[in-house]
Tab-separated table of C-alpha atoms in Angstrom:
chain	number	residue	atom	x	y	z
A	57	UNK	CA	-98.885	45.599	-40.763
A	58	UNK	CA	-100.623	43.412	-43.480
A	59	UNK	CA	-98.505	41.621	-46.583
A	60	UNK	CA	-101.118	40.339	-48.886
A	61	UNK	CA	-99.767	37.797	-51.238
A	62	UNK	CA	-101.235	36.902	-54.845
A	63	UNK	CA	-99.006	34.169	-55.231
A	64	UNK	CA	-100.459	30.669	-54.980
A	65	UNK	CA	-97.631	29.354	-52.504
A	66	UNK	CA	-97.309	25.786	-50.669
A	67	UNK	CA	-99.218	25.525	-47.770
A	68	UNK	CA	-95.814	24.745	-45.979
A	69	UNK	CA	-94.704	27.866	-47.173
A	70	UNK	CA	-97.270	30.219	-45.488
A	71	UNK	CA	-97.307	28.109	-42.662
A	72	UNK	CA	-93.430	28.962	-42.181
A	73	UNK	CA	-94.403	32.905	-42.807
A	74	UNK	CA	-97.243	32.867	-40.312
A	75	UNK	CA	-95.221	30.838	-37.885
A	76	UNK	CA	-92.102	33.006	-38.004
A	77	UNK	CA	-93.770	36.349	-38.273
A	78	UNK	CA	-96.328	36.608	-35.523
A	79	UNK	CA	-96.739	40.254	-35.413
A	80	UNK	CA	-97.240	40.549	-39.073
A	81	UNK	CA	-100.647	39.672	-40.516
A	82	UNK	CA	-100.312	37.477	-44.221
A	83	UNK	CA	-103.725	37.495	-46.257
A	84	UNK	CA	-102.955	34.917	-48.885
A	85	UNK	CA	-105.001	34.754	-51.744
A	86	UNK	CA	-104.558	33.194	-55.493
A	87	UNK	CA	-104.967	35.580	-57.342
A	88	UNK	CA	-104.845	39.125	-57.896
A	89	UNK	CA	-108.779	39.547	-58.626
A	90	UNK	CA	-109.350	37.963	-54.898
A	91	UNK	CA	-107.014	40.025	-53.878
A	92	UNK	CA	-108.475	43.140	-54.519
A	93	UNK	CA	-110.469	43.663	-52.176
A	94	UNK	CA	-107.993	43.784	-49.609
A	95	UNK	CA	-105.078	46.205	-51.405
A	96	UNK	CA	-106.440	49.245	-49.944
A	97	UNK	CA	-104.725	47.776	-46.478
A	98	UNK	CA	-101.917	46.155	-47.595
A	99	UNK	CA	-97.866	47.680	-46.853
A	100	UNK	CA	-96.417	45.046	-48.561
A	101	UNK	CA	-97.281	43.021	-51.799
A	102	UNK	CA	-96.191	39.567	-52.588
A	103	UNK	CA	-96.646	39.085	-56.147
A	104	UNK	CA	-94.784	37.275	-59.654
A	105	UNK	CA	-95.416	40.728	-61.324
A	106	UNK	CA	-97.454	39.577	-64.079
A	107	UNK	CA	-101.178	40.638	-62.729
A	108	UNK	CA	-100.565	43.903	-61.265
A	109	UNK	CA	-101.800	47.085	-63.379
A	110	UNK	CA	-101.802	51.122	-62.526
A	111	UNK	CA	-105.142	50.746	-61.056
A	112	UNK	CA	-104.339	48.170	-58.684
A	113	UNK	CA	-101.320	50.476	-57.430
A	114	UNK	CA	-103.962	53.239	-56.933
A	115	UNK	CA	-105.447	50.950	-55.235
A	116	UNK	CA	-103.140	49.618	-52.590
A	117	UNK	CA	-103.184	53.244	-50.788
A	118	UNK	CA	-100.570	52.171	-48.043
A	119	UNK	CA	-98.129	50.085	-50.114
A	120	UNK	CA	-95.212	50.484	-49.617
A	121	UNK	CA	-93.122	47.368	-50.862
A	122	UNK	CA	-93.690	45.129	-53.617
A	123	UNK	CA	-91.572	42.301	-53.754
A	124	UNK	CA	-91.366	40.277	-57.046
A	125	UNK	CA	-91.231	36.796	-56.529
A	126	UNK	CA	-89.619	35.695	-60.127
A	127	UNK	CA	-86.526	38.372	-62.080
A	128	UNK	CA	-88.560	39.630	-64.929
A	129	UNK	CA	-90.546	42.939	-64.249
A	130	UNK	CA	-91.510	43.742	-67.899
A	131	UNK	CA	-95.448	43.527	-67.304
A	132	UNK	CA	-95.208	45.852	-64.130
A	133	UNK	CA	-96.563	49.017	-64.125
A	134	UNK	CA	-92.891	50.605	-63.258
A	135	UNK	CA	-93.764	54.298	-64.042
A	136	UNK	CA	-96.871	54.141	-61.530
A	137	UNK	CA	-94.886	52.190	-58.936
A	138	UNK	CA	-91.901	55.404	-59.305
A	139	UNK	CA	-94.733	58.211	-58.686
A	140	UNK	CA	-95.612	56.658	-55.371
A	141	UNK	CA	-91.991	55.810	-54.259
A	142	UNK	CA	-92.946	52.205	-53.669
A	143	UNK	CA	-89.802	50.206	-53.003
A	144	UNK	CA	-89.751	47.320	-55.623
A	145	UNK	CA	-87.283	43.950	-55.235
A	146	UNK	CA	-87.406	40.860	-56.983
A	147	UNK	CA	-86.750	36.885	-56.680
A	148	UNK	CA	-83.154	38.118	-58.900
A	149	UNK	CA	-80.952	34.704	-58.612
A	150	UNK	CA	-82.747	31.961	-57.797
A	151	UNK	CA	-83.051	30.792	-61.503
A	152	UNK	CA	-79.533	30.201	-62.039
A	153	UNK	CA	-78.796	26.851	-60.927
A	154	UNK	CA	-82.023	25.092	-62.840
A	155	UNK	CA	-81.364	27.790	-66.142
A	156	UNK	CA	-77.929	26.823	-66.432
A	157	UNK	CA	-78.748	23.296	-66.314
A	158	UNK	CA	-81.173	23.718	-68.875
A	159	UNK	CA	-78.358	25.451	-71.026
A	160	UNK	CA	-75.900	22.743	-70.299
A	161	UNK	CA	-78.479	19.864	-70.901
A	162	UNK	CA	-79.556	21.404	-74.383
A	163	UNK	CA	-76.746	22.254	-75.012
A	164	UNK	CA	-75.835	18.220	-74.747
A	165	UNK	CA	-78.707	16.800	-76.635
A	166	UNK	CA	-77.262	19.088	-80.055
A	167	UNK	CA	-74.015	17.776	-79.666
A	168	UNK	CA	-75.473	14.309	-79.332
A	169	UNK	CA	-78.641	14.945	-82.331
A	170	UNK	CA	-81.323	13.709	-79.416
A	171	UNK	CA	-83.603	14.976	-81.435
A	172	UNK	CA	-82.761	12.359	-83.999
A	173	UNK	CA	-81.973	9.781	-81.532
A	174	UNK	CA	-85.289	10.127	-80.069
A	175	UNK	CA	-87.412	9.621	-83.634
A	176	UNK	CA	-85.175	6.906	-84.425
A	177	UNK	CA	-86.240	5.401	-81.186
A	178	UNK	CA	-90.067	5.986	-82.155
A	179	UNK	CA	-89.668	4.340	-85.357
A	180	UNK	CA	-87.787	1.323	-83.854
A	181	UNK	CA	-84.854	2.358	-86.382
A	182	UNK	CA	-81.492	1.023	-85.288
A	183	UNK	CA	-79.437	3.700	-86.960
A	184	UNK	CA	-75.933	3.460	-85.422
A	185	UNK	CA	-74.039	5.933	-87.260
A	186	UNK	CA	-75.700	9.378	-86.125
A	187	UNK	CA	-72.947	12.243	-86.256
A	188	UNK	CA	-72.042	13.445	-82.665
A	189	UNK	CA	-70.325	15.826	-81.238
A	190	UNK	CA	-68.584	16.991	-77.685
A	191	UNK	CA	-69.001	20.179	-76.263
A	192	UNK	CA	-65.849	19.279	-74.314
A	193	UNK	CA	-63.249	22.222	-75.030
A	194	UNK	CA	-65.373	24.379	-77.142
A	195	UNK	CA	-66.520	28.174	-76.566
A	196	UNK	CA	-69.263	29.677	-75.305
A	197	UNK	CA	-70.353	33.340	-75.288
A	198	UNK	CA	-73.268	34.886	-72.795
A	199	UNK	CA	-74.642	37.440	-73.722
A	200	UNK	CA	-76.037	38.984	-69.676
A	201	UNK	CA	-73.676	38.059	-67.116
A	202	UNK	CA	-76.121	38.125	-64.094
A	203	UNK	CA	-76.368	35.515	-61.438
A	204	UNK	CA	-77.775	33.006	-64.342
A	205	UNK	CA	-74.790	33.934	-66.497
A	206	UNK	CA	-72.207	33.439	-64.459
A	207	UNK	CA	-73.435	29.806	-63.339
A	208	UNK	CA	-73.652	29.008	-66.938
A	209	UNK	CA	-69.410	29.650	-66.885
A	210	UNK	CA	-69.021	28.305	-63.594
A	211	UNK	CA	-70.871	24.769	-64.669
A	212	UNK	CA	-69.284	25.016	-68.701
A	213	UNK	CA	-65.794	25.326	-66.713
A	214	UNK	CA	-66.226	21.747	-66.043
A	215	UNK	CA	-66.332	20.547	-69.695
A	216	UNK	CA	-63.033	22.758	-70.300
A	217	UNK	CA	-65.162	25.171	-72.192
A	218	UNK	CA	-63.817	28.872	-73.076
A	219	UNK	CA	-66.219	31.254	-71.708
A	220	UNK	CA	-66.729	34.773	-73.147
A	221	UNK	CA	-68.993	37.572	-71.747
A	222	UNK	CA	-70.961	40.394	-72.551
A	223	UNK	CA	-71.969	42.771	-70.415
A	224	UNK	CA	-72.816	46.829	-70.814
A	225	UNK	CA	-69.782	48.059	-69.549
A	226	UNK	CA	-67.355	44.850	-70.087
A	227	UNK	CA	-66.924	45.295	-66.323
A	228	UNK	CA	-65.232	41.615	-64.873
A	229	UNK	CA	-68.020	38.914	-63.616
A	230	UNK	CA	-67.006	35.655	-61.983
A	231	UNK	CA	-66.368	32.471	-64.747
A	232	UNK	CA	-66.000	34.351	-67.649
A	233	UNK	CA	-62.075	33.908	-69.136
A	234	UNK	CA	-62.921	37.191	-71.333
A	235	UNK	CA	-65.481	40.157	-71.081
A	236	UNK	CA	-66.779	42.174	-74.112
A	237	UNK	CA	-69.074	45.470	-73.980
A	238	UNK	CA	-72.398	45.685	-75.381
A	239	UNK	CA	-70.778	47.175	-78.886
A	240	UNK	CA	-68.575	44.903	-78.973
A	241	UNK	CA	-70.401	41.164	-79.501
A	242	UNK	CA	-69.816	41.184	-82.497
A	243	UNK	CA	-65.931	40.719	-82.045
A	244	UNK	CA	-66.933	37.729	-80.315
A	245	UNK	CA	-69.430	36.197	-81.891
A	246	UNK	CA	-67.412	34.306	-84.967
A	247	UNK	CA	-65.463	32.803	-81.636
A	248	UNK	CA	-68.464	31.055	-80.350
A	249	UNK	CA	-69.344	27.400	-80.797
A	250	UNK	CA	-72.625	28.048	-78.596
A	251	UNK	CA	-73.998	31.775	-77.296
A	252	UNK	CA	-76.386	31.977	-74.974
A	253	UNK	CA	-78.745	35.178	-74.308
A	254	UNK	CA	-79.946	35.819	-71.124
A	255	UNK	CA	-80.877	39.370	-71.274
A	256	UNK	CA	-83.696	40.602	-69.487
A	257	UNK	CA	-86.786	42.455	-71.161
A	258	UNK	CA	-86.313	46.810	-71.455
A	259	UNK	CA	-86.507	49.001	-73.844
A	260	UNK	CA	-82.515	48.809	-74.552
A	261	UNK	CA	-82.916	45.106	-75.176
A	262	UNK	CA	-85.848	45.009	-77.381
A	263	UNK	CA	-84.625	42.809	-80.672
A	264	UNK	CA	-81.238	43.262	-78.875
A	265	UNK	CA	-80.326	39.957	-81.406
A	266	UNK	CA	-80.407	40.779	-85.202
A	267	UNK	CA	-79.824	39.488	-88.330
A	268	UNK	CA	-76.251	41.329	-88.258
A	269	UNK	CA	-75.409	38.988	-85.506
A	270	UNK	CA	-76.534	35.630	-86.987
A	271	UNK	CA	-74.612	36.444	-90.073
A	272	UNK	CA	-71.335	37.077	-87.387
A	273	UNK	CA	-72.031	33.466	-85.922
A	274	UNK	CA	-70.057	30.542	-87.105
A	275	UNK	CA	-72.275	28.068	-89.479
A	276	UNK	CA	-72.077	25.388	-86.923
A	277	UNK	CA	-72.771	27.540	-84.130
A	278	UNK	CA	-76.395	27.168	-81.514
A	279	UNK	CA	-78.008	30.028	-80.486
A	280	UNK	CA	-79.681	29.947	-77.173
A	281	UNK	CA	-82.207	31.811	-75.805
A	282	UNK	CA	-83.152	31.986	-72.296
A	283	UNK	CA	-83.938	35.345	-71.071
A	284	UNK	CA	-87.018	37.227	-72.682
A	285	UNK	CA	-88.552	36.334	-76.106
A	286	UNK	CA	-88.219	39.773	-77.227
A	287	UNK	CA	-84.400	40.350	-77.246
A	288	UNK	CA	-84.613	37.981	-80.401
A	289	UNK	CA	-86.259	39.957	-83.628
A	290	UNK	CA	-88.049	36.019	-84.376
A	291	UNK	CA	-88.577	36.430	-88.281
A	292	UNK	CA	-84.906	37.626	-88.262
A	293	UNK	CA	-83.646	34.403	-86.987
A	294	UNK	CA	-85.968	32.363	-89.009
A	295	UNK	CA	-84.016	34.017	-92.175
A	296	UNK	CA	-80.648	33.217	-90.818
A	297	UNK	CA	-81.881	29.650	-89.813
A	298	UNK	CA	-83.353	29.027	-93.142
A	299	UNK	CA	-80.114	30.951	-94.695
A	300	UNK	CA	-77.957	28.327	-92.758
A	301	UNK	CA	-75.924	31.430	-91.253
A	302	UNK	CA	-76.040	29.212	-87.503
A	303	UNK	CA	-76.475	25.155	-87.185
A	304	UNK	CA	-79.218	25.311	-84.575
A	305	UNK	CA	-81.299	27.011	-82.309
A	306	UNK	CA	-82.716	26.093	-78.921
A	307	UNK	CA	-85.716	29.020	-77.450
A	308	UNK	CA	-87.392	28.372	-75.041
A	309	UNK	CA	-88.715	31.907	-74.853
A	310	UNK	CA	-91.204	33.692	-77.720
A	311	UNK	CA	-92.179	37.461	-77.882
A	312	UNK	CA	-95.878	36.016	-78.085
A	313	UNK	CA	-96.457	33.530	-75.440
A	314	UNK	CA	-97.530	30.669	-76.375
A	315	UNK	CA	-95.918	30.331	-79.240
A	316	UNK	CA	-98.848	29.983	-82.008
A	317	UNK	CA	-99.248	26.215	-82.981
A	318	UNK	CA	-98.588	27.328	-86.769
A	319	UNK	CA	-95.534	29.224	-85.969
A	320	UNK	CA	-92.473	27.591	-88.152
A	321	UNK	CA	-90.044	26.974	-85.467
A	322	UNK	CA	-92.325	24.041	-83.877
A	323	UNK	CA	-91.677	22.133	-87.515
A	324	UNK	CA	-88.111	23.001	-88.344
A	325	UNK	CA	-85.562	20.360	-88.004
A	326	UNK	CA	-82.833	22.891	-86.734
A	327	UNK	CA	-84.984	24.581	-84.188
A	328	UNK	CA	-85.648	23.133	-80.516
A	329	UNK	CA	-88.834	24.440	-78.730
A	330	UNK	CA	-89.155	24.477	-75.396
A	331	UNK	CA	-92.020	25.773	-73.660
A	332	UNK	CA	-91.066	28.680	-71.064
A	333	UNK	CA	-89.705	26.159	-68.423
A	334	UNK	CA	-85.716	26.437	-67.939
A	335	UNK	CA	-86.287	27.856	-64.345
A	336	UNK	CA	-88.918	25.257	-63.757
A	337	UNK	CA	-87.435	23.591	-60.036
A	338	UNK	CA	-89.313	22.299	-57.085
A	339	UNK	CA	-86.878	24.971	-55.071
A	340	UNK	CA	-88.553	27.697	-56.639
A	341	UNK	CA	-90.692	29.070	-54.010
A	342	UNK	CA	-88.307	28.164	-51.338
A	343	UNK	CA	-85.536	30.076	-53.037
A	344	UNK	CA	-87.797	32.832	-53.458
A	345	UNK	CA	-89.372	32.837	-50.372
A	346	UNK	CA	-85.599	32.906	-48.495
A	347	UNK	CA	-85.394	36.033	-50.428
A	348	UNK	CA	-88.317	37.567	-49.068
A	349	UNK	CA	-87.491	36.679	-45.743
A	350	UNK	CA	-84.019	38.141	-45.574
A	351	UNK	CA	-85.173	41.375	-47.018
A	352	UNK	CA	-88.695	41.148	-44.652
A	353	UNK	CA	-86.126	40.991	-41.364
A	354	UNK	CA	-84.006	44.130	-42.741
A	355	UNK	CA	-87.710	46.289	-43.730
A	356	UNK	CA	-89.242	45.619	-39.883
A	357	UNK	CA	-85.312	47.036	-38.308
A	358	UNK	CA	-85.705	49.894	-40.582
A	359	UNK	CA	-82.667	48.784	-42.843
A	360	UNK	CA	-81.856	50.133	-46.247
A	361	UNK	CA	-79.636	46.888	-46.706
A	362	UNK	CA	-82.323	44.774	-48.884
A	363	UNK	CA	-81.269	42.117	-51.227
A	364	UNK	CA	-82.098	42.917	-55.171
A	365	UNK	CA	-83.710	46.461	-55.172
A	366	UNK	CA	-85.160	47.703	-57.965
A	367	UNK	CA	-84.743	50.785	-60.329
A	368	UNK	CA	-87.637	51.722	-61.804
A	369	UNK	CA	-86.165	53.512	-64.379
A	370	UNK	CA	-83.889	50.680	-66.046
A	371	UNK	CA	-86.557	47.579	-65.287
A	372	UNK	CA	-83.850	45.694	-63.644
């Protein structure tokens, strides 16, 4: 059996692999283009999703697995990987700890204008009277209450923080004090001090957050975004911003990647930028990796029992 990998992983890392998995041969390459020459044998595919096309999956003759190593599968050729049955699972969980501390940390530095703190600093201005606020005892609404979700209420618990949901069915997840279905948000959006989206990318998501919810936030209220760039119709939120329907709003994810140097949310005062990097960890591979490994044990005994398995037809 051969698992080519595309992934450019730590040399510790395949040394573990090829260590603990003698009768499996690993061909590790960096890419996907030196990879290619060496699909047509591969069973298994170790890959972040983003370089794989239909003709790479005609390709890879005897694949059989692909396994994802990040969450987001909206550059994957899904409808090609369905036609040949190939058995898709992803990395699904191991952002939540560095994503939620992301969330918590920006989350922070609006409460306590950092933003203004920091240019104060740059201009050696000794301005003592900057208006702060907690984020002790207010309320926070997520909208996707996945693995990421739910540590973002398990770690807001902590500063006494109400923590609404919202999920497709308004089915119960772990941290949340109340759960709201999809059609519902806007019930609880005027609640919300901050809301959070963490949705993934598929076609039900697409501009999931409108104008029509902006205009249902409080005026002092930050808007989040962590999941995919476009759940958020952009030029939408720009109106609200400019409107002053919300105080603030932290992205760190764009619908057009980088975001374009002339874009006006890199010069607006109530707009943080971040560039793409709230699951940015040195325990990303690791995490990942433990991931493939459990599933990798349960795919050479034959076992159906794999961790974060795929359906093709909802991309998630």
């Amino acid at each position: 059996m051969q698992i080519l990998s595309t992934a450019k992983l730590r040399s510790d890392i395949k040394g573990q692999l090829i260590e603990a998995y003698p009768e499996v041969t690993f061909r590790f390459e960096r890419s996907m283009k030196e990879a290619e020459l060496f699909l047509s044998e591969a069973e298994i595919l170790l890959t972040y999703g983003e370089d794989l096309t239909v003709e790479h999956i005609e390709k890879a003759r005897h694949l059989k697995w692909i396994m994802v190593l990040s969450a987001g599968l909206e550059r994957m050729p899904l409808e090609a990987i369905k036609e040949r049955g190939i058995l898709i699972t992803n990395a699904r969980g191991i952002h939540s700890i560095p994503m939620a501390e992301y969330t918590i940390s920006v989350m922070l530095q609006v409460a306590r204008e950092v933003k203004q703190v920091i240019a104060n600093e740059s201009q050696g201005i000794w301005k003592k009277k900057v208006p702060m606020e907690e984020i002790t005892g207010s309320t926070i609404g997520v909208v996707g209450t996945g693995a990421i979700g739910c540590e973002i209420g398990r770690i807001a618990h902590a500063f006494r923080m109400k923590t609404l949901g919202v999920n497709r069915t308004g089915h119960d997840a772990d941290h949340f004090d109340e759960i709201y279905k999809n059609e519902d948000i806007t019930s609880m959006l005027p609640r919300c001090d901050y809301v959070v989206g963490v949705l993934p990318s598929t076609t039900n998501t697409k501009h999931y957050f409108r104008k029509n919810h902006f205009e249902k936030m409080k005026q002092s209220a930050v808007f989040i975004n962590i999941g995919r760039g476009d759940t958020v119709n952009e030029q939408e939120l720009l109106d609200s911003l400019n409107a002053g329907d919300l105080k603030h709003a932290v992205l760190d994810v764009f619908e057009n990647e980088p975001l374009d140097p002339s874009h006006p949310f890199w010069v607006m005062d109530n707009v943080t930028v971040t560039p793409h990097h709230s699951a940015i960890s040195e325990n990303y591979q690791p995490r990942a990796i433990e991931i493939f490994e459990y599933n990798l044990k349960k795919y050479l005994n034959e076992s159906n029992d794999m961790k974060n398995v795929i359906d093709p037809n909802r991309g998630y």
